[in-house]
Short mmCIF file of C-alpha atoms and ligand atoms in Angstrom, two decimals:
data_model
loop_
_atom_site.label_atom_id
_atom_site.label_comp_id
_atom_site.label_asym_id
_atom_site.label_seq_id
_atom_site.Cartn_x
_atom_site.Cartn_y
_atom_site.Cartn_z
CA MET A 124 126.58 101.94 159.69
CA PRO A 125 127.27 104.94 158.10
CA PRO A 126 126.84 108.17 160.14
CA LEU A 127 124.20 110.04 160.43
CA LEU A 128 124.06 113.24 157.92
CA ARG A 129 123.93 116.61 159.58
CA PHE A 130 120.98 118.49 159.13
CA ARG A 131 121.15 122.62 159.60
CA TYR A 132 118.32 123.15 160.66
CA HIS A 133 118.03 119.60 162.97
CA PRO A 134 121.47 118.61 163.70
CA ASP A 135 120.37 116.17 166.00
CA PRO A 136 117.27 114.33 165.06
CA LEU A 137 118.11 110.95 166.93
CA ALA A 138 118.32 112.85 169.75
CA THR A 139 115.05 114.27 169.46
CA GLY A 140 113.80 111.07 167.93
CA ALA A 141 112.48 112.48 164.22
CA ILE A 142 115.04 109.86 163.16
CA VAL A 143 114.84 106.82 164.75
CA ALA A 144 117.35 103.19 164.19
CA SER A 145 115.51 101.28 161.45
CA ASN A 146 116.52 97.95 159.61
CA LYS A 147 113.67 98.28 156.89
CA PRO A 148 114.65 99.60 153.87
CA CYS A 149 113.61 103.55 152.69
CA VAL A 150 110.45 103.20 150.50
CA CYS A 151 112.37 105.84 148.21
CA CYS A 152 115.31 104.30 147.41
CA GLY A 153 114.94 100.97 148.68
CA GLN A 154 118.61 101.00 150.55
CA ALA A 155 118.25 100.02 153.98
CA ARG A 156 120.71 102.49 155.40
CA GLY A 157 120.00 101.80 159.33
CA PHE A 158 117.57 104.78 160.00
CA LEU A 159 114.46 106.27 159.02
CA TYR A 160 112.24 109.09 159.95
CA ALA A 161 110.08 108.37 162.51
CA LEU A 162 106.70 110.65 161.41
CA ALA A 163 104.87 111.00 158.29
CA PRO A 164 105.55 113.58 155.54
CA TYR A 165 102.46 115.83 154.45
CA SER A 166 101.87 113.51 151.27
CA VAL A 167 99.00 112.48 149.36
CA HIS A 168 100.83 109.19 149.78
CA ASP A 169 99.62 108.05 153.19
CA ASP A 170 102.28 105.43 153.39
CA LEU A 171 105.30 107.02 154.46
CA ALA A 172 104.85 106.94 157.92
CA GLU A 173 108.49 105.13 159.89
CA ALA A 174 109.33 104.58 156.01
CA ILE A 175 111.69 107.60 154.45
CA CYS A 176 115.12 107.70 155.01
CA PRO A 177 117.18 110.80 156.48
CA TRP A 178 119.55 110.73 152.80
CA CYS A 179 116.05 111.05 150.52
CA ILE A 180 115.33 113.87 152.85
CA ALA A 181 118.47 115.59 152.93
CA ASP A 182 118.58 115.30 148.75
CA GLY A 183 115.45 116.05 148.23
CA ALA A 184 114.24 112.61 146.64
CA ALA A 185 111.60 112.10 149.08
CA GLU A 186 110.22 116.12 148.23
CA ALA A 187 110.44 114.78 144.73
CA LYS A 188 108.75 111.45 144.51
CA TYR A 189 105.88 112.06 146.79
CA ALA A 190 105.36 115.98 147.11
CA ALA A 191 106.14 115.26 150.12
CA SER A 192 107.26 118.41 153.16
CA PHE A 193 108.50 117.94 156.91
CA VAL A 194 107.55 121.00 158.11
CA ASP A 195 104.76 123.67 157.64
CA ASP A 196 105.74 126.88 155.96
CA TYR A 197 103.07 128.97 156.29
CA PRO A 198 105.06 130.39 159.64
CA LEU A 199 108.28 130.75 158.29
CA LEU A 200 106.73 132.54 154.69
CA GLN A 201 104.98 134.77 157.01
CA ALA A 202 108.26 136.10 158.76
CA GLY A 203 109.31 136.70 155.42
CA LEU A 204 112.36 134.42 155.48
CA PRO A 205 114.12 133.87 152.26
CA LEU A 206 112.34 131.42 150.33
CA ALA A 207 115.83 128.82 149.71
CA VAL A 208 115.38 128.88 153.68
CA VAL A 209 111.90 127.86 153.93
CA ASN A 210 112.30 124.81 150.48
CA GLU A 211 115.16 123.82 152.97
CA VAL A 212 113.45 123.28 156.56
CA CYS A 213 110.25 122.33 155.25
CA GLY A 214 111.50 119.78 152.29
CA ARG A 215 115.14 118.64 153.19
CA THR A 216 114.74 118.61 157.13
CA PRO A 217 113.23 116.14 159.44
CA GLY A 218 110.43 117.91 161.25
CA TYR A 219 109.18 117.02 164.53
CA PRO A 220 105.59 115.41 166.53
CA SER A 221 103.41 117.87 167.64
CA TRP A 222 100.30 118.20 168.49
CA GLN A 223 99.02 121.55 166.36
CA GLN A 224 100.52 122.02 163.82
CA GLU A 225 104.05 122.72 163.93
CA VAL A 226 105.56 126.39 163.99
CA TRP A 227 109.18 126.52 162.97
CA GLN A 228 110.87 129.73 165.15
CA HIS A 229 113.12 131.85 163.22
CA HIS A 230 115.17 134.81 164.58
CA CYS A 231 118.37 137.02 162.46
CA GLY A 232 116.46 136.63 159.19
CA ASP A 233 117.03 132.86 158.89
CA ALA A 234 115.28 129.53 160.37
CA CYS A 235 116.35 128.45 163.66
CA ALA A 236 118.12 124.85 164.71
CA PHE A 237 115.42 122.63 166.44
CA HIS A 238 116.75 120.75 169.58
CA GLY A 239 113.95 119.20 171.11
CA GLU A 240 111.67 119.19 173.68
CA ALA A 241 113.27 121.77 176.32
CA GLY A 242 113.60 120.39 179.90
CA LEU A 243 113.42 121.90 183.17
CA ALA A 244 117.24 122.86 183.05
CA ASP A 245 116.39 124.83 179.99
CA VAL A 246 113.16 126.44 180.92
CA GLU A 247 115.01 126.87 184.45
CA SER A 248 118.08 128.46 182.79
CA ALA A 249 116.45 130.72 179.50
CA SER A 250 117.90 133.87 179.08
CA ALA A 251 116.12 137.24 179.47
CA ALA A 252 116.03 137.81 175.88
CA SER A 253 114.71 134.25 175.54
CA ILE A 254 112.42 135.17 178.05
CA ALA A 255 111.93 138.29 176.20
CA LEU A 256 110.70 136.33 173.18
CA PHE A 257 108.48 134.41 174.86
CA ALA A 258 106.84 137.11 176.20
CA GLN A 259 106.30 138.75 172.45
CA ASP A 260 105.07 135.15 170.98
CA TYR A 261 102.85 134.27 173.78
CA PRO A 262 101.43 137.42 175.02
CA PHE A 263 97.95 135.53 176.37
CA TRP A 264 100.32 133.25 178.78
CA ARG A 265 98.93 134.86 182.23
CA GLY A 266 102.07 136.01 184.75
CA GLY A 267 104.38 135.47 181.70
CA TRP A 268 107.79 133.16 181.52
CA ALA A 269 107.82 132.96 185.49
CA ALA A 270 103.80 131.73 185.88
CA PHE A 271 104.82 129.15 182.47
CA ALA A 272 108.51 127.85 184.15
CA ALA A 273 106.60 127.46 187.58
CA SER A 274 103.94 124.93 185.92
CA TYR A 275 105.85 123.18 183.10
CA VAL A 276 105.73 119.70 183.20
CA PRO A 277 108.17 117.93 179.83
CA GLY A 278 105.98 115.47 178.31
CA GLY A 279 102.88 117.15 179.82
CA SER A 280 99.95 118.43 178.08
CA VAL A 281 101.77 121.83 177.24
CA ALA A 282 104.85 121.14 175.44
CA LEU A 283 107.84 123.72 174.74
CA TYR A 284 110.72 123.23 171.68
CA ARG A 285 113.58 124.74 172.07
CA PHE A 286 115.00 126.25 169.11
CA VAL A 287 118.23 127.90 168.76
CA CYS A 288 119.15 131.08 166.44
CA LEU A 289 122.24 129.74 164.20
CA HIS A 290 123.46 133.41 163.73
CA CYS A 291 123.07 135.11 167.76
CA GLY A 292 122.53 132.17 169.68
CA VAL A 293 119.70 133.10 171.32
CA THR A 294 117.05 129.86 172.18
CA ARG A 295 113.72 130.54 170.90
CA PHE A 296 110.76 128.36 172.31
CA GLY A 297 107.92 127.44 170.66
CA LEU A 298 104.38 126.70 172.46
CA ASP A 299 102.38 123.53 171.58
CA LEU A 300 98.85 122.26 173.34
CA ALA A 301 97.29 119.26 173.54
ZN1 ZN B 837 116.18 106.36 150.91
ZN1 ZN B 838 119.64 135.22 166.22
#
């Protein structure tokens, strides 16, 4: 089994569930490489769920063949990130499952690395900088971080995704509501 690729913006897609072990061949390259993307990309082709191998994501083959993207580019474009970054995240990086349109987080002028759903320990040990970013991003959350943390249940109807800045290391949380 070949070692899994390393995606700059999604360093452990097996842990986050975005990539799963599978013996099925990839629809894009035809090879059974032991792993498939667990989700369906955005594409006019509707039969791409659990069908594309991570190598065809990483090298842009699936993006080109199916006009596919894996992450919504709008939030990253709105943030003013370089187009090369937006293209790498959206076209050549595994996305993640979410109820609402996913919002890939950014910091220090770059996209952050996605680390999956936050656990209780992540929430309890959140830094002051992370809490300040949360307050800025989600001002509608009454009671702020403390109220949020007190009611957070991993796997529940309010999901918190953990993104880490590749430059300063701050954790930026992304909120998702069922
Ligand atoms: Zn492939
Ligand atoms: Zn940063």
